[in-house]
Amino acid sequence: MPKTGGNAVDIELTINGERTIVEAGSGDDLATVLRQHGYIDVKCGCDGGTCGASKVFVDGDVRMACEMEATDADGSEIQTVAALGTQADLHPVQQAFVDNFAVQCGFCIPGMVIQAVALLDSNPDPTEREVREALDDNVCRCTGYQKPVEAVLDAAQRMQGEQSVAADGGHPVSAPTHGDESTSCCGGDCDE
Amino acid sequence: MSNDDETAKADGGTASQSETVEDERFEEHPLEWDEPENNDKAPDERDSVSHRTEKYDDRKLVTGQAKYTADYEERYPDLAYAAVVRSEIPHGRVTDIDTSAAEAIDGVEAVLTPESDAVPDAKYTSAGQSYPEPSPWDMHVLNEHVRYIGDPIAAVAAEDRATATAAVEAIEVSYEEADYVTDPEAAFDEDAPQLFEDGEVENEIVGHDYDRNRMAHIGGELGDVDGALDGNTHVHETEWETIRQSHANVEKHTSLAYTDEDDRHVLITSTQVPNHTRRQLAHLFDIPIRDIRVTKPRVGGGFGGKQAMVVEPIPLALSLATDRPVLYEASREEEFYAMRSRHPMKVKAKTAVTDDGDIEAIDIYALSNTGAYGSHGMTVAGNVGSKPMPLYSKVPNARFEADIVHTNTPQTGAMRGYGAPQGTLALEGHLDEVARDLGLDPIEFRRRHHMEVGDLDEIAGMMGGEGANRRIRSCGLDECIEHGKDAIGYDDLEQPDEDHLHRGIGMALSAQGTGVAGDELGAAQIMMNEDGSFHLQVGGVDIGTGADTAFLQIAAEVLGCDEDDIIVKSSDTDVTPFDYGAYASSTTYISGMAVKKAAEDAKARILDWGAKLLDEPVEKLETGDGTVYSESSGDSVTLEDIGYEAAYGDDEREHILGKGTHCTEESPPPFAAQFADVTVDETTGEFEVHKLVVAVDCGVAINPGMAEGQIEGANHMSYEMAVSDGITLDDEGRAEVADFDEYGLPSATETPPIESILVETHEPTGPFGAKSVAEVPTNTVPPALSNAVRDAVGVRIREMPITAEKIRAKLDEREI
Ligand code: FES
Ligand code: FES
């Protein structure tokens, strides 16, 4: 369960292109703070760090927001899945998830989509194995992984030739700087 | 389902008598179904049905805009958060609950114990089933007699989550510990610790024997099984064991309760059964049904885990006590130890086979561990027999029995497949073994006996009385087997070059039901707007399955309108018509048929207005492409024109409304043929599953893309049953897993490719030929993989999960 701590301090975040000052208690995790400020597209499916639903970009790196202290994100640029596309104008990865019937209940999908976008940013033409490795810490109970994997491979095809992933409102999603982190965001150095 | 302990319902007739009986039954369950002409459309006549229509809610799901229960948090500024104190001992009495330290914490709004006024004392069952409830009332919202590590004892509401958690930690519970038992066989012993004393259960199930921790005993027989077993040379008996599986719904059980300005109690809750929940809450809190409103926003998966009122009473009691809205969101750890799980079972299968390879009798017995409480205990166990056994309805003698036993272990409940996975493992593993023993091809052996169109399935009747017999009107089993064999490469399997590696293919068949025969109700209504669009209000519950989309496609097919012109609203007990809920693979078939009827009702009114506007007789008119058109004159009028004319016309006005309700005695089985391709290393027992193929006959798939998603997701869940430990328990019955890393859900890299194949048949009793799809592929991987390992290296694993160690041990045994 997300934690909420005392001793609130103000931190500055740029969330989906908007600079905001938010209040964060010491020990508050980033997922809780984002959700408290209306970013309900950040989903929490576990008690922290084991479902992948809460993945967001923090300064271009995929992070499980529940596993990061909000105060550690002070000054960062954050993108949630809502930044990637709108319902009327989906990001190619989102569109591929829709077209491939890779979505059932949708609860895991924000984390899946973020992870898939990160993968395709660093590896625009992944093999099926590489896609599976990228999604390895994203739990989807509804579809298993067949259709999500197909969706990511399809998205790669669709995005071939595109230079960058344009986010909603023109804020580019920067490519993850560490290739490894795109496949396993919490490979032990989440709280560095 | 019979509650009757006197189980034998033998036919007992001579050959000629049974022919007469057969004829009579044919009359009662005719092969020809009185199907409306418009229900059977050739593929090229379908405008919406069987198209890969985009899932209705997908755009908001992929952009993260959809709202689940916890997302309503921001709407209630005075929201309080709940947390629950749970038993730390497997069995005993609570002698004292010291709440003083918790109450002293700043921000704690209420602390409830079993004594508190807001906490109901009534007994109930959490199972969300029809009425009268087929599960015993053996639970309390908060408990003084605790029966497993996880039983709720006290609940708190506080200003924020951290304070609620701190308050729970500050509560001191004293216990008088009692002996406990965690093994179902030991629980059956006469001197085993007893979980329920006299007077602790209401609404008992016939066959109960609480002195021996038995909550129910069920069974039935066709023909003379013992006679057949005596008279045949080939009698085989095998025993199988299944895991305690977690639903692992990624959205945890979450529920928000408040009392509105009309003094009505509102629950926004993650449930599969809004109407049952409303009725259960009314019983528990002694509030009139009309004063409770249960709404379901998006639900993040259920799989049966939310076919139960698992958490709702807690926030309701706390909101009554605090006069504030209260949100309870279970933790992931609670999901594993205090919510629900699949009943672990031991299942015995016995058959009698003639020298010619004809199966004369099938006899199945299940011992089901229902854990501390009995919700869904009897009905799940019944399905161990009643779902898989009809596959071989040609076998003349059949018997099924089950004992359902309490232990001091976490609660079980409904889970996708609902007993069929356990029964299918036993039956399909057993028949495979028998065929191999007799030197017969396992697939051909099944082909000789499996169900066909025209058969009368008497297994359902064996359990529930002859009225429950089913005539089979659609069956694609042979096609499923053929397509599956092709896709897995059955006939040209190549062995690896290395001598120690062996490749094998295993196959298993499965049948399920489509709704509970004679015990379902779905309803829908359609309102036409003046711009020609429609509101579809339906009780059917979309928990992520895509049901809303299927409803919309069915309505659009009837109304001849654009799919975008239908707005779907499902599952709000104040607004949408009644529905039993999302379970038993019933939603498309039952609620979908209600939608079809509602759409037809609205269409009749639309055609009437069309006739008026076009000045042509109704019989000449049809709907299509958003219009009413005349087949003879070619004239047409748009639905929008009709909408405006109906609402604002000069001489006559009408709100075009359609309503439909559906219930039926029918529950046609969908079918599946599962194939698994495995290579086993005979030196280590390690194995690699190269591919799973599952071919499914679900009648006409209303949306093939969604149906494939259902099949593949179910098959992933089934694969988990074959290779994962599930929720393991320590000696005291404490769950040893607390998060997804510890729970062995196969990840993306650990899951083999799954190929789903849709085999279309036409089921005349279903909307546009549909039957169910969601459960049948949940049943088949454990037997198919066990059979594949047997095929590869000749050893048989009967106890799930299948592991390298078990294979290795069997190989070692064989070598000696
Ligand atoms: S909530 Fe599960 S990984 Fe963050
Ligand atoms: S779609 Fe439900 S968990 Fe992935």
GROMACS .gro file of C-alpha atoms and ligand atoms in nm, chain A residues 102-109 112 139-144, chain B residues 249-251 300-301 303 544, ligand 2:
model
   26
  102ALA     CA    1  -0.375  -0.630  -2.587
  103VAL     CA    2  -0.593  -0.452  -2.332
  104GLN     CA    3  -0.853  -0.613  -2.113
  105CYS     CA    4  -0.910  -0.459  -1.770
  106GLY     CA    5  -0.642  -0.202  -1.850
  107PHE     CA    6  -0.505  -0.174  -1.499
  108CYS     CA    7  -0.154  -0.286  -1.598
  109ILE     CA    8  -0.160  -0.091  -1.922
  112MET     CA    9   0.310  -0.163  -1.996
  139VAL     CA   10   0.235  -0.816  -1.450
  140CYS     CA   11  -0.070  -0.861  -1.672
  141ARG     CA   12  -0.320  -1.109  -1.535
  142CYS     CA   13  -0.585  -1.063  -1.802
  143THR     CA   14  -0.418  -1.123  -2.136
  144GLY     CA   15  -0.102  -1.295  -2.028
  441ASN     CA   16  -0.610  -0.947  -1.012
  442VAL     CA   17  -0.378  -0.652  -1.061
  443GLU     CA   18  -0.633  -0.411  -0.916
  492GLY     CA   19  -0.907  -0.425  -1.280
  493GLY     CA   20  -0.973  -0.794  -1.322
  495PHE     CA   21  -1.142  -1.395  -1.231
  736GLY     CA   22  -1.219  -0.602  -1.809
 1010FES     S1   23  -0.523  -0.593  -1.882
 1010FES    FE1   24  -0.584  -0.654  -1.683
 1010FES     S2   25  -0.396  -0.683  -1.586
 1010FES    FE2   26  -0.336  -0.638  -1.785
   0.00000   0.00000   0.00000
